[in-house]
Short mmCIF file of C-alpha atoms in Angstrom, two decimals:
data_model
loop_
_atom_site.label_atom_id
_atom_site.label_comp_id
_atom_site.label_asym_id
_atom_site.label_seq_id
_atom_site.Cartn_x
_atom_site.Cartn_y
_atom_site.Cartn_z
CA UNK A 1 0.07 0.19 -0.24
CA UNK A 2 1.35 3.68 -1.09
CA UNK A 3 1.87 5.39 1.60
CA UNK A 4 -0.33 9.36 2.53
CA UNK A 5 0.05 11.87 4.67
CA UNK A 6 -2.28 12.64 7.33
CA UNK A 7 -2.42 16.32 8.33
CA UNK A 8 -4.44 17.31 12.28
CA UNK A 9 -4.88 20.98 13.13
CA UNK A 10 -7.16 22.09 15.68
CA UNK A 11 -6.96 24.18 18.56
CA UNK A 12 -4.73 24.49 22.15
CA UNK A 13 -5.68 21.23 24.12
CA UNK A 14 -7.94 19.32 21.67
CA UNK A 15 -5.87 16.40 22.18
CA UNK A 16 -3.95 16.54 18.52
CA UNK A 17 -0.60 15.21 19.54
CA UNK A 18 -2.52 12.25 21.80
CA UNK A 19 -4.32 11.35 18.27
CA UNK A 20 -2.06 11.94 15.67
CA UNK A 21 0.73 9.78 17.72
CA UNK A 22 -1.58 6.78 18.34
CA UNK A 23 -2.69 6.81 14.75
CA UNK A 24 0.38 7.13 13.57
CA UNK A 25 1.76 4.42 15.21
CA UNK A 26 -1.53 1.87 14.10
CA UNK A 27 -0.50 2.49 10.81
CA UNK A 28 3.36 2.65 11.20
CA UNK A 29 3.88 5.90 9.86
CA UNK A 30 5.91 8.94 11.31
CA UNK A 31 4.19 11.32 13.85
CA UNK A 32 5.30 14.87 13.89
CA UNK A 33 4.86 17.79 16.36
CA UNK A 34 4.64 20.72 14.52
CA UNK A 35 3.59 22.52 18.00
CA UNK A 36 7.01 20.97 19.45
CA UNK A 37 8.90 22.99 17.28
CA UNK A 38 7.70 26.52 18.05
CA UNK A 39 7.85 25.44 21.51
CA UNK A 40 11.40 23.87 21.33
CA UNK A 41 12.12 27.99 19.88
CA UNK A 42 10.17 29.95 22.53
CA UNK A 43 12.30 27.49 25.23
CA UNK A 44 15.47 28.68 23.55
CA UNK A 45 14.06 32.56 23.11
CA UNK A 46 13.79 32.32 27.33
CA UNK A 47 17.35 30.28 27.76
CA UNK A 48 19.00 33.28 25.64
CA UNK A 49 17.41 35.96 27.63
CA UNK A 50 15.55 37.65 24.24
CA UNK A 51 11.65 38.46 25.03
CA UNK A 52 9.23 37.40 23.49
CA UNK A 53 8.39 40.80 21.76
CA UNK A 54 12.08 41.44 20.23
CA UNK A 55 11.31 39.63 16.82
CA UNK A 56 13.93 40.40 15.21
CA UNK A 57 16.68 38.70 18.02
CA UNK A 58 14.22 35.72 18.01
CA UNK A 59 14.00 35.15 13.92
CA UNK A 60 17.31 35.41 14.33
CA UNK A 61 17.25 32.55 17.03
CA UNK A 62 15.29 30.67 15.40
CA UNK A 63 17.52 30.52 12.44
CA UNK A 64 20.89 29.00 14.00
CA UNK A 65 18.92 27.25 16.43
CA UNK A 66 19.16 23.20 15.61
CA UNK A 67 15.89 21.15 16.37
CA UNK A 68 15.66 17.72 16.31
CA UNK A 69 12.75 15.67 16.02
CA UNK A 70 13.46 11.57 17.63
CA UNK A 71 10.17 9.02 17.72
CA UNK A 72 9.86 7.21 20.37
CA UNK A 73 7.24 5.02 22.59
CA UNK A 74 6.53 7.20 24.79
CA UNK A 75 5.67 10.61 22.46
CA UNK A 76 8.33 12.51 20.22
CA UNK A 77 11.04 13.09 22.10
CA UNK A 78 12.74 16.93 21.28
CA UNK A 79 16.22 17.88 21.00
CA UNK A 80 17.28 20.86 20.80
CA UNK A 81 21.28 22.46 20.33
CA UNK A 82 21.86 18.62 21.47
CA UNK A 83 19.62 19.86 24.39
CA UNK A 84 16.91 16.69 25.58
CA UNK A 85 13.64 19.97 26.30
CA UNK A 86 11.21 17.38 25.38
CA UNK A 87 9.39 18.10 29.37
CA UNK A 88 10.67 21.57 29.37
CA UNK A 89 9.29 22.67 26.83
CA UNK A 90 6.11 21.84 28.04
CA UNK A 91 6.06 23.41 31.32
CA UNK A 92 3.43 26.80 31.65
CA UNK A 93 5.81 29.92 31.34
CA UNK A 94 6.57 28.51 27.64
CA UNK A 95 2.87 27.83 26.72
CA UNK A 96 2.18 31.03 28.00
CA UNK A 97 4.49 33.09 24.93
CA UNK A 98 4.59 29.76 22.75
CA UNK A 99 1.55 31.47 20.46
CA UNK A 100 3.40 34.86 20.35
CA UNK A 101 6.35 33.40 18.93
CA UNK A 102 4.62 31.05 16.24
CA UNK A 103 2.95 34.61 15.27
CA UNK A 104 6.08 35.54 14.09
CA UNK A 105 6.33 35.34 9.83
CA UNK A 106 9.51 34.49 9.85
CA UNK A 107 9.74 31.81 12.25
CA UNK A 108 6.67 30.09 10.29
CA UNK A 109 9.04 30.68 7.41
CA UNK A 110 12.29 28.78 8.56
CA UNK A 111 10.03 25.96 11.08
CA UNK A 112 7.42 25.23 8.41
CA UNK A 113 10.15 24.77 5.30
CA UNK A 114 12.04 22.74 7.64
CA UNK A 115 7.99 20.85 8.02
CA UNK A 116 7.56 20.29 4.23
CA UNK A 117 11.13 18.38 4.14
CA UNK A 118 9.59 15.74 6.84
CA UNK A 119 6.92 15.15 3.98
CA UNK A 120 8.39 14.61 0.85
CA UNK A 121 9.04 10.71 1.19
CA UNK A 122 5.21 10.44 2.27
CA UNK A 123 4.15 8.17 5.62
CA UNK A 124 4.05 10.96 8.55
CA UNK A 125 1.06 12.20 10.75
CA UNK A 126 1.49 15.74 11.08
CA UNK A 127 -0.24 17.70 13.88
CA UNK A 128 -0.49 21.56 14.32
CA UNK A 129 -1.84 24.34 14.05
CA UNK A 130 -1.77 25.43 9.98
CA UNK A 131 -0.98 21.83 8.63
CA UNK A 132 -3.77 20.98 5.94
CA UNK A 133 -3.94 25.60 5.22
CA UNK A 134 -0.17 26.00 4.80
CA UNK A 135 2.02 23.10 5.45
CA UNK A 136 0.52 19.95 3.97
CA UNK A 137 -1.94 21.33 1.49
CA UNK A 138 -2.57 18.48 -0.51
CA UNK A 139 -2.11 16.41 2.51
CA UNK A 140 -4.48 12.73 1.69
CA UNK A 141 -6.68 13.32 5.00
CA UNK A 142 -7.24 16.48 6.49
CA UNK A 143 -9.41 16.50 10.03
CA UNK A 144 -10.13 20.06 12.01
CA UNK A 145 -9.90 17.99 16.13
CA UNK A 146 -11.48 20.53 18.84
CA UNK A 147 -13.80 20.06 22.00
CA UNK A 148 -14.95 22.57 24.21
CA UNK A 149 -12.74 24.69 26.00
CA UNK A 150 -14.13 23.67 29.65
CA UNK A 151 -13.14 20.39 28.13
CA UNK A 152 -9.33 20.97 26.68
CA UNK A 153 -9.43 22.81 30.17
CA UNK A 154 -10.00 19.79 31.67
CA UNK A 155 -7.62 17.47 29.45
CA UNK A 156 -4.55 19.77 29.50
CA UNK A 157 -5.46 20.38 33.61
CA UNK A 158 -5.30 16.30 34.22
CA UNK A 159 -2.17 16.25 31.93
CA UNK A 160 -0.32 18.90 33.84
CA UNK A 161 -1.06 17.11 36.73
CA UNK A 162 -0.06 13.55 36.14
CA UNK A 163 3.47 15.11 34.80
CA UNK A 164 4.17 17.26 37.83
CA UNK A 165 4.16 20.44 36.44
CA UNK A 166 1.14 21.97 36.68
CA UNK A 167 1.57 25.39 38.60
CA UNK A 168 -1.95 26.94 37.41
CA UNK A 169 -6.10 26.25 38.34
CA UNK A 170 -8.58 24.97 36.11
CA UNK A 171 -9.72 28.30 35.91
CA UNK A 172 -6.45 30.10 34.69
CA UNK A 173 -6.19 27.48 32.26
CA UNK A 174 -9.18 27.46 30.93
CA UNK A 175 -8.87 31.38 30.95
CA UNK A 176 -5.77 30.55 29.06
CA UNK A 177 -6.69 28.25 26.14
CA UNK A 178 -9.47 30.84 25.28
CA UNK A 179 -6.79 33.36 24.83
CA UNK A 180 -4.63 31.31 23.23
CA UNK A 181 -7.55 30.77 20.85
CA UNK A 182 -8.20 34.14 20.20
CA UNK A 183 -4.45 34.34 19.28
CA UNK A 184 -3.97 31.90 16.81
CA UNK A 185 -6.90 32.63 15.26
CA UNK A 186 -6.85 36.41 14.28
CA UNK A 187 -3.31 36.15 14.11
CA UNK A 188 -1.97 37.33 10.40
CA UNK A 189 0.28 34.70 9.32
CA UNK A 190 -1.09 31.39 8.91
CA UNK A 191 -4.08 32.21 11.82
CA UNK A 192 -6.01 28.77 13.13
CA UNK A 193 -8.70 27.64 10.43
CA UNK A 194 -10.37 24.41 9.26
CA UNK A 195 -9.10 23.77 5.59
CA UNK A 196 -12.19 23.97 3.37
CA UNK A 197 -11.66 19.99 2.69
CA UNK A 198 -10.46 18.80 6.58
CA UNK A 199 -13.26 16.69 8.09
CA UNK A 200 -14.25 18.59 11.23
CA UNK A 201 -14.22 16.58 14.54
CA UNK A 202 -15.22 17.31 18.24
CA UNK A 203 -14.01 15.21 20.54
CA UNK A 204 -15.47 16.88 23.41
CA UNK A 205 -17.68 13.71 24.52
CA UNK A 206 -15.53 11.34 22.73
CA UNK A 207 -12.73 8.72 24.81
CA UNK A 208 -9.29 9.04 22.78
CA UNK A 209 -10.10 5.48 21.65
CA UNK A 210 -12.72 6.88 19.09
CA UNK A 211 -11.06 9.32 17.94
CA UNK A 212 -8.08 7.21 16.74
CA UNK A 213 -11.00 4.79 15.54
CA UNK A 214 -12.30 7.40 13.66
CA UNK A 215 -9.23 8.79 12.00
CA UNK A 216 -8.37 5.67 10.60
CA UNK A 217 -11.53 4.63 9.38
CA UNK A 218 -10.86 8.00 7.00
CA UNK A 219 -7.62 6.22 5.67
CA UNK A 220 -9.87 2.86 5.27
CA UNK A 221 -12.41 4.82 3.54
CA UNK A 222 -10.28 7.29 1.05
CA UNK A 223 -6.71 5.85 1.09
CA UNK A 224 -7.13 2.08 1.77
CA UNK A 225 -5.31 1.97 4.85
CA UNK A 226 -1.76 2.19 6.08
CA UNK A 227 1.43 -0.52 5.56
#
């Protein structure tokens, strides 16, 4: 069976990364978390003592960085200039500023080029905000995964609690997610929006397994499955 590409877009906390990783595993495909790349730049900006508002300096730093995404059983390992930042990029301080860093045209141009290189050989499941509309507009399968703000906040709260990295209340997380939605949808460069040919999937009342099964069903219906 020929390989194909799958684009999964959606707002913060919709479960894109978990779903994309499981779908990739089921198909024997490569999983790419584009959000992790923007988080990696945000983390590096903070490490270098730059302010998120310093757009020119942020763009120059992003150009100098080396970002590696390494597949693993527990998810995607993120390496920045030789340092494992997989857990560090999920901390609240990075989350609070990643939307602003991701709004810069020069940063997006650089990372989108890297992401597109990863898709050339096909067999990629990629999640993010603009994968189906901008990074992989020709992806054979496109899904726009969403859920209510309340549900997404509760999921993120549990995730952070389980990892021991939570510093926010549930109410604060809900406000933060709503703020990020507004920022991502309003940004000038590659705003968050559903591709015209993407399947809308509201996971508010769905389990992870149900979402994965529905996407795998789309693959079977449209392209005949994976490996």
